[in-house]
């Protein structure tokens, strides 16, 4: 089934708002992208900002070639092979055509987004979180049993395993690659230096479980979303909390910084995605949504925000849609 794209508001052609950061977000619109048969759990951009991957509970991932200026027709390729839900995916930070998928079928797959071919790595549990180290040398995978596996990308061999004695949620490396962050169901963040898991630094972050984490592209901050409905912003070097973002009322499921580090987007079961100014903490725009959001991610080059959730159609079936906000409409 070929994917299709629709504009959500207005008519005529659309172009991306790629001008000055902080352009008037209120004048921008979202486009809708249909292709999956069931809801989309994860969206992620490649390092050039020209391709977006989507992972779904329909057991597939798709890669969409998207002109960030909104001019050319969207092309997509289906990545088939997983036998259960594709829960999270991420791109190689240095290779614009290599994408990694983590699935509940106990495998991860490294795909060539041009050919649709892949390498399969079998692991021990249902995989729910995956992230690349910024130099592209390693991948970390977390599963539902709170096992963490570090893989060497070149050899596809396991280089480290860690069994957590707590609920382990999203994971991330800092840009330098010496610090590894684990969000936990206990409300704290484990910070591990050089993958020495037995000597973690624990940051008491939230009054309820921490679900998601995002790294500032300028390597100044990281942000953590929690079940207490807050997002906390932390200084990477000092590991101190600077401020919180407070517009949501439901557990925060997903968070992302834009490419300049000026904006942060975060979402939950609330009927909107909040976009806030990182330095002031003030909300600058809200994108309406009709369902709980599973994933938001800013493009690494442009002010385009991809987002996907539990959207249903009028028959209460999954729409299998994701959207991208940030296009200008010319009527």
Tab-separated table of N, CA, C and O in Angstrom, residues 188-309:
chain	number	residue	atom	x	y	z
A	188	UNK	N	13.510	8.814	39.261
A	188	UNK	CA	14.860	9.362	39.157
A	188	UNK	C	15.486	9.006	37.805
A	188	UNK	O	14.961	8.199	37.052
A	189	UNK	N	16.596	9.672	37.536
A	189	UNK	CA	17.366	9.421	36.316
A	189	UNK	C	18.704	8.831	36.748
A	189	UNK	O	19.354	9.356	37.646
A	190	UNK	N	19.065	7.722	36.141
A	190	UNK	CA	20.389	7.143	36.385
A	190	UNK	C	21.345	7.689	35.324
A	190	UNK	O	21.070	7.605	34.123
A	191	UNK	N	22.445	8.257	35.780
A	191	UNK	CA	23.476	8.755	34.865
A	191	UNK	C	24.711	7.887	35.058
A	191	UNK	O	25.249	7.786	36.165
A	192	UNK	N	25.136	7.244	33.985
A	192	UNK	CA	26.224	6.266	34.057
A	192	UNK	C	27.397	6.767	33.225
A	192	UNK	O	27.227	7.122	32.050
A	193	UNK	N	28.570	6.814	33.824
A	193	UNK	CA	29.768	7.243	33.097
A	193	UNK	C	30.488	6.039	32.514
A	193	UNK	O	30.707	5.041	33.206
A	194	UNK	N	30.798	6.144	31.206
A	194	UNK	CA	31.559	5.095	30.499
A	194	UNK	C	30.956	3.706	30.677
A	194	UNK	O	31.677	2.693	30.777
A	195	UNK	N	29.624	3.646	30.730
A	195	UNK	CA	28.865	2.382	30.833
A	195	UNK	C	29.230	1.554	32.064
A	195	UNK	O	29.102	0.326	32.064
A	196	UNK	N	29.658	2.233	33.134
A	196	UNK	CA	29.927	1.537	34.398
A	196	UNK	C	28.609	1.509	35.202
A	196	UNK	O	28.369	2.361	36.065
A	197	UNK	N	27.790	0.524	34.912
A	197	UNK	CA	26.421	0.515	35.441
A	197	UNK	C	26.350	0.290	36.949
A	197	UNK	O	25.337	0.576	37.570
A	198	UNK	N	27.403	-0.221	37.527
A	198	UNK	CA	27.382	-0.464	38.967
A	198	UNK	C	27.693	0.803	39.768
A	198	UNK	O	27.612	0.815	40.980
A	199	UNK	N	28.059	1.896	39.076
A	199	UNK	CA	28.390	3.148	39.793
A	199	UNK	C	27.573	4.310	39.226
A	199	UNK	O	28.136	5.285	38.716
A	200	UNK	N	26.253	4.218	39.291
A	200	UNK	CA	25.452	5.291	38.692
A	200	UNK	C	25.358	6.514	39.604
A	200	UNK	O	25.488	6.422	40.823
A	201	UNK	N	25.140	7.661	38.973
A	201	UNK	CA	24.755	8.867	39.708
A	201	UNK	C	23.234	8.960	39.590
A	201	UNK	O	22.691	8.873	38.488
A	202	UNK	N	22.537	9.089	40.708
A	202	UNK	CA	21.075	9.130	40.685
A	202	UNK	C	20.594	10.564	40.858
A	202	UNK	O	20.945	11.228	41.829
A	203	UNK	N	19.799	11.025	39.906
A	203	UNK	CA	19.210	12.360	39.990
A	203	UNK	C	17.745	12.216	40.387
A	203	UNK	O	16.957	11.605	39.655
A	204	UNK	N	17.398	12.747	41.537
A	204	UNK	CA	15.993	12.729	41.944
A	204	UNK	C	15.258	13.799	41.157
A	204	UNK	O	15.427	14.995	41.395
A	205	UNK	N	14.458	13.345	40.206
A	205	UNK	CA	13.931	14.263	39.201
A	205	UNK	C	12.452	14.575	39.379
A	205	UNK	O	12.046	15.731	39.308
A	206	UNK	N	11.631	13.545	39.616
A	206	UNK	CA	10.176	13.726	39.592
A	206	UNK	C	9.527	12.921	40.711
A	206	UNK	O	10.113	11.996	41.255
A	207	UNK	N	8.270	13.284	40.993
A	207	UNK	CA	7.516	12.599	42.049
A	207	UNK	C	6.825	11.338	41.535
A	207	UNK	O	6.192	10.626	42.300
A	208	UNK	N	6.922	11.095	40.226
A	208	UNK	CA	6.366	9.875	39.622
A	208	UNK	C	7.343	9.414	38.551
A	208	UNK	O	8.371	10.062	38.316
A	209	UNK	N	7.033	8.299	37.916
A	209	UNK	CA	7.951	7.692	36.957
A	209	UNK	C	8.387	8.639	35.851
A	209	UNK	O	7.608	9.471	35.377
A	210	UNK	N	9.649	8.510	35.440
A	210	UNK	CA	10.170	9.255	34.290
A	210	UNK	C	10.028	8.366	33.052
A	210	UNK	O	10.462	7.209	33.066
A	211	UNK	N	9.441	8.897	31.991
A	211	UNK	CA	9.116	8.092	30.814
A	211	UNK	C	10.016	8.351	29.608
A	211	UNK	O	10.310	7.445	28.840
A	212	UNK	N	10.403	9.618	29.409
A	212	UNK	CA	11.067	9.948	28.146
A	212	UNK	C	12.181	10.959	28.374
A	212	UNK	O	12.198	11.678	29.385
A	213	UNK	N	13.118	10.993	27.428
A	213	UNK	CA	14.275	11.880	27.552
A	213	UNK	C	14.666	12.388	26.169
A	213	UNK	O	14.495	11.686	25.166
A	214	UNK	N	15.149	13.639	26.111
A	214	UNK	CA	15.656	14.210	24.861
A	214	UNK	C	16.916	14.999	25.177
A	214	UNK	O	17.032	15.603	26.243
A	215	UNK	N	17.861	14.991	24.230
A	215	UNK	CA	19.122	15.710	24.390
A	215	UNK	C	19.096	16.955	23.518
A	215	UNK	O	18.745	16.907	22.341
A	216	UNK	N	19.491	18.079	24.080
A	216	UNK	CA	19.611	19.330	23.351
A	216	UNK	C	20.695	19.188	22.288
A	216	UNK	O	21.803	18.722	22.587
A	217	UNK	N	20.427	19.579	21.035
A	217	UNK	CA	21.448	19.406	19.981
A	217	UNK	C	22.722	20.213	20.228
A	217	UNK	O	23.769	19.911	19.663
A	218	UNK	N	22.645	21.249	21.073
A	218	UNK	CA	23.836	22.040	21.390
A	218	UNK	C	24.575	21.497	22.611
A	218	UNK	O	25.569	22.074	23.058
A	219	UNK	N	24.081	20.390	23.165
A	219	UNK	CA	24.732	19.690	24.271
A	219	UNK	C	24.784	20.508	25.567
A	219	UNK	O	25.636	20.280	26.415
A	220	UNK	N	23.839	21.440	25.728
A	220	UNK	CA	23.769	22.204	26.971
A	220	UNK	C	22.847	21.526	27.982
A	220	UNK	O	23.109	21.520	29.179
A	221	UNK	N	21.750	20.958	27.481
A	221	UNK	CA	20.669	20.481	28.339
A	221	UNK	C	20.216	19.084	27.953
A	221	UNK	O	20.476	18.601	26.856
A	222	UNK	N	19.484	18.456	28.874
A	222	UNK	CA	18.618	17.345	28.508
A	222	UNK	C	17.279	17.577	29.196
A	222	UNK	O	17.190	18.316	30.189
A	223	UNK	N	16.232	16.986	28.629
A	223	UNK	CA	14.885	17.170	29.158
A	223	UNK	C	14.283	15.808	29.446
A	223	UNK	O	14.490	14.847	28.698
A	224	UNK	N	13.515	15.734	30.534
A	224	UNK	CA	12.900	14.474	30.971
A	224	UNK	C	11.405	14.698	31.167
A	224	UNK	O	10.998	15.660	31.836
A	225	UNK	N	10.602	13.820	30.581
A	225	UNK	CA	9.153	13.878	30.750
A	225	UNK	C	8.694	12.813	31.732
A	225	UNK	O	9.206	11.688	31.736
A	226	UNK	N	7.699	13.167	32.562
A	226	UNK	CA	7.320	12.301	33.678
A	226	UNK	C	5.818	12.071	33.756
A	226	UNK	O	5.001	12.840	33.239
A	227	UNK	N	5.469	11.026	34.511
A	227	UNK	CA	4.063	10.724	34.809
A	227	UNK	C	3.422	11.791	35.684
A	227	UNK	O	2.193	11.835	35.801
A	228	UNK	N	4.232	12.662	36.285
A	228	UNK	CA	3.654	13.745	37.105
A	228	UNK	C	3.196	14.931	36.246
A	228	UNK	O	2.834	15.978	36.774
A	229	UNK	N	3.228	14.776	34.922
A	229	UNK	CA	2.776	15.737	33.902
A	229	UNK	C	3.785	16.859	33.637
A	229	UNK	O	3.513	17.759	32.844
A	230	UNK	N	4.947	16.805	34.262
A	230	UNK	CA	5.964	17.841	34.088
A	230	UNK	C	7.094	17.377	33.167
A	230	UNK	O	7.369	16.181	33.050
A	231	UNK	N	7.747	18.370	32.552
A	231	UNK	CA	9.022	18.142	31.873
A	231	UNK	C	10.075	18.937	32.631
A	231	UNK	O	9.896	20.133	32.894
A	232	UNK	N	11.162	18.283	33.020
A	232	UNK	CA	12.259	18.971	33.708
A	232	UNK	C	13.413	19.189	32.739
A	232	UNK	O	13.708	18.329	31.906
A	233	UNK	N	14.059	20.361	32.840
A	233	UNK	CA	15.194	20.709	32.006
A	233	UNK	C	16.448	20.721	32.871
A	233	UNK	O	16.464	21.353	33.930
A	234	UNK	N	17.493	20.017	32.410
A	234	UNK	CA	18.700	19.815	33.205
A	234	UNK	C	19.923	20.309	32.461
A	234	UNK	O	20.016	20.175	31.240
A	235	UNK	N	20.877	20.845	33.209
A	235	UNK	CA	22.183	21.201	32.676
A	235	UNK	C	23.028	19.921	32.567
A	235	UNK	O	23.189	19.199	33.547
A	236	UNK	N	23.551	19.642	31.383
A	236	UNK	CA	24.296	18.396	31.157
A	236	UNK	C	25.582	18.343	31.990
A	236	UNK	O	25.907	17.318	32.587
A	237	UNK	N	26.323	19.458	32.022
A	237	UNK	CA	27.625	19.442	32.707
A	237	UNK	C	27.467	19.362	34.227
A	237	UNK	O	28.193	18.630	34.900
A	238	UNK	N	26.535	20.109	34.775
A	238	UNK	CA	26.401	20.165	36.236
A	238	UNK	C	25.355	19.198	36.785
A	238	UNK	O	25.270	18.992	38.001
A	239	UNK	N	24.548	18.609	35.892
A	239	UNK	CA	23.474	17.692	36.285
A	239	UNK	C	22.529	18.335	37.309
A	239	UNK	O	22.123	17.718	38.290
A	240	UNK	N	22.192	19.596	37.038
A	240	UNK	CA	21.267	20.331	37.900
A	240	UNK	C	20.007	20.684	37.122
A	240	UNK	O	20.080	21.021	35.930
A	241	UNK	N	18.863	20.623	37.806
A	241	UNK	CA	17.601	20.989	37.174
A	241	UNK	C	17.489	22.516	37.110
A	241	UNK	O	17.672	23.205	38.114
A	242	UNK	N	17.177	23.021	35.926
A	242	UNK	CA	17.109	24.473	35.709
A	242	UNK	C	15.670	24.985	35.800
A	242	UNK	O	15.392	25.996	36.410
A	243	UNK	N	14.755	24.269	35.134
A	243	UNK	CA	13.355	24.710	35.169
A	243	UNK	C	12.460	23.540	34.780
A	243	UNK	O	12.942	22.494	34.333
A	244	UNK	N	11.150	23.757	34.937
A	244	UNK	CA	10.177	22.754	34.493
A	244	UNK	C	9.175	23.407	33.549
A	244	UNK	O	8.933	24.617	33.599
A	245	UNK	N	8.607	22.571	32.698
A	245	UNK	CA	7.552	22.980	31.767
A	245	UNK	C	6.260	22.320	32.251
A	245	UNK	O	6.230	21.106	32.489
A	246	UNK	N	5.204	23.128	32.375
A	246	UNK	CA	4.076	22.717	33.220
A	246	UNK	C	2.711	22.757	32.537
A	246	UNK	O	1.695	22.699	33.212
A	247	UNK	N	2.659	22.843	31.205
A	247	UNK	CA	1.369	23.079	30.534
A	247	UNK	C	0.464	21.852	30.447
A	247	UNK	O	-0.727	21.973	30.189
A	248	UNK	N	1.016	20.669	30.638
A	248	UNK	CA	0.210	19.454	30.460
A	248	UNK	C	-0.370	18.983	31.787
A	248	UNK	O	0.124	19.318	32.868
A	249	UNK	N	-1.431	18.168	31.683
A	249	UNK	CA	-2.081	17.630	32.886
A	249	UNK	C	-1.977	16.118	32.981
A	249	UNK	O	-2.361	15.533	33.990
A	250	UNK	N	-1.469	15.483	31.933
A	250	UNK	CA	-1.379	14.018	31.884
A	250	UNK	C	0.080	13.601	31.802
A	250	UNK	O	0.950	14.406	31.483
A	251	UNK	N	0.374	12.321	32.068
A	251	UNK	CA	1.769	11.839	31.982
A	251	UNK	C	2.422	12.166	30.645
A	251	UNK	O	1.827	11.942	29.584
A	252	UNK	N	3.633	12.708	30.705
A	252	UNK	CA	4.345	13.119	29.494
A	252	UNK	C	4.975	11.884	28.850
A	252	UNK	O	5.780	11.196	29.466
A	253	UNK	N	4.598	11.640	27.601
A	253	UNK	CA	5.042	10.438	26.898
A	253	UNK	C	6.246	10.671	25.987
A	253	UNK	O	6.948	9.734	25.627
A	254	UNK	N	6.438	11.940	25.543
A	254	UNK	CA	7.429	12.170	24.498
A	254	UNK	C	7.883	13.629	24.532
A	254	UNK	O	7.086	14.527	24.844
A	255	UNK	N	9.169	13.851	24.235
A	255	UNK	CA	9.736	15.197	24.315
A	255	UNK	C	10.844	15.328	23.269
A	255	UNK	O	11.533	14.349	22.959
A	256	UNK	N	11.028	16.552	22.708
A	256	UNK	CA	12.048	16.742	21.670
A	256	UNK	C	12.463	18.210	21.605
A	256	UNK	O	11.637	19.114	21.758
A	257	UNK	N	13.780	18.446	21.368
A	257	UNK	CA	14.313	19.791	21.123
A	257	UNK	C	14.358	20.056	19.619
A	257	UNK	O	14.658	19.150	18.839
A	258	UNK	N	14.150	21.329	19.223
A	258	UNK	CA	14.341	21.645	17.810
A	258	UNK	C	15.828	21.809	17.505
A	258	UNK	O	16.673	21.764	18.399
A	259	UNK	N	16.152	22.023	16.205
A	259	UNK	CA	17.559	21.948	15.762
A	259	UNK	C	18.419	23.077	16.307
A	259	UNK	O	19.641	22.941	16.403
A	260	UNK	N	17.817	24.207	16.661
A	260	UNK	CA	18.602	25.317	17.203
A	260	UNK	C	18.678	25.276	18.725
A	260	UNK	O	19.393	26.072	19.338
A	261	UNK	N	17.920	24.365	19.340
A	261	UNK	CA	17.856	24.311	20.798
A	261	UNK	C	16.996	25.408	21.393
A	261	UNK	O	16.969	25.592	22.614
A	262	UNK	N	16.250	26.140	20.537
A	262	UNK	CA	15.412	27.242	21.025
A	262	UNK	C	14.072	26.750	21.568
A	262	UNK	O	13.539	27.300	22.534
A	263	UNK	N	13.520	25.712	20.936
A	263	UNK	CA	12.189	25.223	21.295
A	263	UNK	C	12.243	23.801	21.839
A	263	UNK	O	13.104	23.005	21.459
A	264	UNK	N	11.292	23.500	22.684
A	264	UNK	CA	11.081	22.124	23.131
A	264	UNK	C	9.603	21.789	22.908
A	264	UNK	O	8.731	22.631	23.153
A	265	UNK	N	9.341	20.606	22.374
A	265	UNK	CA	7.970	20.135	22.197
A	265	UNK	C	7.766	18.935	23.101
A	265	UNK	O	8.659	18.090	23.238
A	266	UNK	N	6.578	18.854	23.724
A	266	UNK	CA	6.291	17.715	24.590
A	266	UNK	C	4.797	17.428	24.551
A	266	UNK	O	3.981	18.313	24.298
A	267	UNK	N	4.446	16.149	24.790
A	267	UNK	CA	3.059	15.738	24.568
A	267	UNK	C	2.679	14.575	25.468
A	267	UNK	O	3.527	13.876	26.019
A	268	UNK	N	1.357	14.361	25.550
A	268	UNK	CA	0.796	13.373	26.487
A	268	UNK	C	-0.571	12.949	25.980
A	268	UNK	O	-0.783	12.849	24.779
A	269	UNK	N	-1.509	12.764	26.911
A	269	UNK	CA	-2.908	12.523	26.542
A	269	UNK	C	-3.714	13.812	26.490
A	269	UNK	O	-4.908	13.793	26.237
A	270	UNK	N	-3.069	14.936	26.761
A	270	UNK	CA	-3.732	16.232	26.632
A	270	UNK	C	-4.112	16.473	25.168
A	270	UNK	O	-3.485	15.914	24.262
A	271	UNK	N	-5.087	17.366	24.911
A	271	UNK	CA	-5.557	17.558	23.531
A	271	UNK	C	-4.683	18.495	22.700
A	271	UNK	O	-5.125	19.043	21.708
A	272	UNK	N	-3.434	18.682	23.101
A	272	UNK	CA	-2.519	19.520	22.334
A	272	UNK	C	-1.071	19.101	22.632
A	272	UNK	O	-0.789	18.492	23.658
A	273	UNK	N	-0.194	19.457	21.692
A	273	UNK	CA	1.257	19.358	21.903
A	273	UNK	C	1.721	20.758	22.276
A	273	UNK	O	1.380	21.729	21.597
A	274	UNK	N	2.481	20.880	23.352
A	274	UNK	CA	2.976	22.196	23.747
A	274	UNK	C	4.373	22.417	23.181
A	274	UNK	O	5.220	21.519	23.221
A	275	UNK	N	4.584	23.609	22.618
A	275	UNK	CA	5.920	24.040	22.184
A	275	UNK	C	6.303	25.216	23.068
A	275	UNK	O	5.566	26.205	23.156
A	276	UNK	N	7.437	25.102	23.744
A	276	UNK	CA	7.864	26.134	24.690
A	276	UNK	C	9.245	26.655	24.320
A	276	UNK	O	10.037	25.967	23.656
A	277	UNK	N	9.522	27.882	24.738
A	277	UNK	CA	10.853	28.454	24.613
A	277	UNK	C	11.740	27.851	25.705
A	277	UNK	O	11.399	27.905	26.884
A	278	UNK	N	12.859	27.274	25.308
A	278	UNK	CA	13.717	26.550	26.256
A	278	UNK	C	14.262	27.490	27.340
A	278	UNK	O	14.308	27.129	28.522
A	279	UNK	N	14.654	28.695	26.947
A	279	UNK	CA	15.299	29.604	27.903
A	279	UNK	C	14.321	30.268	28.862
A	279	UNK	O	14.643	30.498	30.032
A	280	UNK	N	13.118	30.601	28.386
A	280	UNK	CA	12.161	31.297	29.258
A	280	UNK	C	11.177	30.343	29.929
A	280	UNK	O	10.576	30.678	30.947
A	281	UNK	N	10.996	29.150	29.338
A	281	UNK	CA	10.007	28.204	29.861
A	281	UNK	C	8.587	28.508	29.417
A	281	UNK	O	7.662	27.768	29.721
A	282	UNK	N	8.417	29.606	28.662
A	282	UNK	CA	7.060	30.007	28.267
A	282	UNK	C	6.566	29.224	27.065
A	282	UNK	O	7.306	28.945	26.130
A	283	UNK	N	5.276	28.902	27.083
A	283	UNK	CA	4.637	28.261	25.937
A	283	UNK	C	4.531	29.268	24.798
A	283	UNK	O	4.082	30.400	25.001
A	284	UNK	N	4.977	28.861	23.578
A	284	UNK	CA	4.898	29.768	22.424
A	284	UNK	C	3.858	29.316	21.408
A	284	UNK	O	3.403	30.117	20.598
A	285	UNK	N	3.468	28.055	21.452
A	285	UNK	CA	2.448	27.561	20.520
A	285	UNK	C	1.936	26.213	21.007
A	285	UNK	O	2.657	25.474	21.678
A	286	UNK	N	0.682	25.911	20.667
A	286	UNK	CA	0.120	24.591	20.955
A	286	UNK	C	-0.506	24.035	19.683
A	286	UNK	O	-1.253	24.737	19.002
A	287	UNK	N	-0.155	22.796	19.377
A	287	UNK	CA	-0.709	22.120	18.195
A	287	UNK	C	-1.862	21.242	18.665
A	287	UNK	O	-1.656	20.335	19.491
A	288	UNK	N	-3.079	21.489	18.197
A	288	UNK	CA	-4.201	20.650	18.640
A	288	UNK	C	-4.016	19.210	18.176
A	288	UNK	O	-3.509	18.946	17.088
A	289	UNK	N	-4.421	18.245	19.010
A	289	UNK	CA	-4.417	16.839	18.589
A	289	UNK	C	-5.652	16.150	19.155
A	289	UNK	O	-6.190	16.560	20.179
A	290	UNK	N	-6.064	15.092	18.454
A	290	UNK	CA	-7.331	14.432	18.795
A	290	UNK	C	-7.136	13.155	19.602
A	290	UNK	O	-8.099	12.480	19.932
A	291	UNK	N	-5.893	12.825	19.896
A	291	UNK	CA	-5.622	11.556	20.594
A	291	UNK	C	-4.346	11.696	21.405
A	291	UNK	O	-3.599	12.658	21.251
A	292	UNK	N	-4.098	10.713	22.284
A	292	UNK	CA	-2.845	10.670	23.042
A	292	UNK	C	-1.676	10.545	22.069
A	292	UNK	O	-1.737	9.780	21.105
A	293	UNK	N	-0.612	11.289	22.327
A	293	UNK	CA	0.567	11.270	21.462
A	293	UNK	C	1.580	10.229	21.945
A	293	UNK	O	1.823	10.097	23.143
A	294	UNK	N	2.175	9.520	20.992
A	294	UNK	CA	3.206	8.530	21.305
A	294	UNK	C	4.615	9.039	21.025
A	294	UNK	O	5.581	8.588	21.654
A	295	UNK	N	4.748	9.966	20.070
A	295	UNK	CA	6.085	10.360	19.626
A	295	UNK	C	6.036	11.743	18.990
A	295	UNK	O	5.175	12.014	18.158
A	296	UNK	N	6.939	12.630	19.424
A	296	UNK	CA	7.162	13.895	18.721
A	296	UNK	C	8.652	14.004	18.427
A	296	UNK	O	9.472	13.607	19.246
A	297	UNK	N	8.998	14.496	17.238
A	297	UNK	CA	10.423	14.696	16.949
A	297	UNK	C	10.624	15.818	15.942
A	297	UNK	O	10.048	15.817	14.855
A	298	UNK	N	11.470	16.786	16.340
A	298	UNK	CA	11.828	17.890	15.448
A	298	UNK	C	12.824	17.426	14.398
A	298	UNK	O	13.718	16.626	14.664
A	299	UNK	N	12.690	17.990	13.206
A	299	UNK	CA	13.656	17.796	12.133
A	299	UNK	C	15.010	18.382	12.560
A	299	UNK	O	15.054	19.443	13.190
A	300	UNK	N	16.148	17.733	12.226
A	300	UNK	CA	17.458	18.219	12.680
A	300	UNK	C	17.984	19.435	11.930
A	300	UNK	O	19.036	19.967	12.285
A	301	UNK	N	17.266	19.898	10.906
A	301	UNK	CA	17.727	21.052	10.117
A	301	UNK	C	16.689	22.178	10.019
A	301	UNK	O	17.053	23.321	9.746
A	302	UNK	N	15.418	21.843	10.178
A	302	UNK	CA	14.339	22.804	9.932
A	302	UNK	C	13.331	22.763	11.081
A	302	UNK	O	13.258	21.788	11.820
A	303	UNK	N	12.514	23.818	11.156
A	303	UNK	CA	11.462	23.824	12.180
A	303	UNK	C	10.232	23.062	11.692
A	303	UNK	O	9.172	23.640	11.421
A	304	UNK	N	10.408	21.771	11.563
A	304	UNK	CA	9.324	20.847	11.211
A	304	UNK	C	9.221	19.822	12.338
A	304	UNK	O	10.221	19.198	12.696
A	305	UNK	N	8.037	19.641	12.880
A	305	UNK	CA	7.827	18.723	13.998
A	305	UNK	C	6.944	17.558	13.549
A	305	UNK	O	5.777	17.762	13.192
A	306	UNK	N	7.498	16.349	13.559
A	306	UNK	CA	6.707	15.147	13.270
A	306	UNK	C	6.061	14.661	14.560
A	306	UNK	O	6.674	14.729	15.627
A	307	UNK	N	4.807	14.192	14.459
A	307	UNK	CA	4.131	13.686	15.654
A	307	UNK	C	3.138	12.590	15.283
A	307	UNK	O	2.565	12.596	14.198
A	308	UNK	N	2.984	11.621	16.200
A	308	UNK	CA	2.126	10.465	15.943
A	308	UNK	C	1.473	10.031	17.242
A	308	UNK	O	2.084	10.092	18.308
A	309	UNK	N	0.220	9.562	17.137
A	309	UNK	CA	-0.494	9.159	18.345
A	309	UNK	C	-1.502	8.055	18.091
A	309	UNK	O	-1.413	7.311	17.107
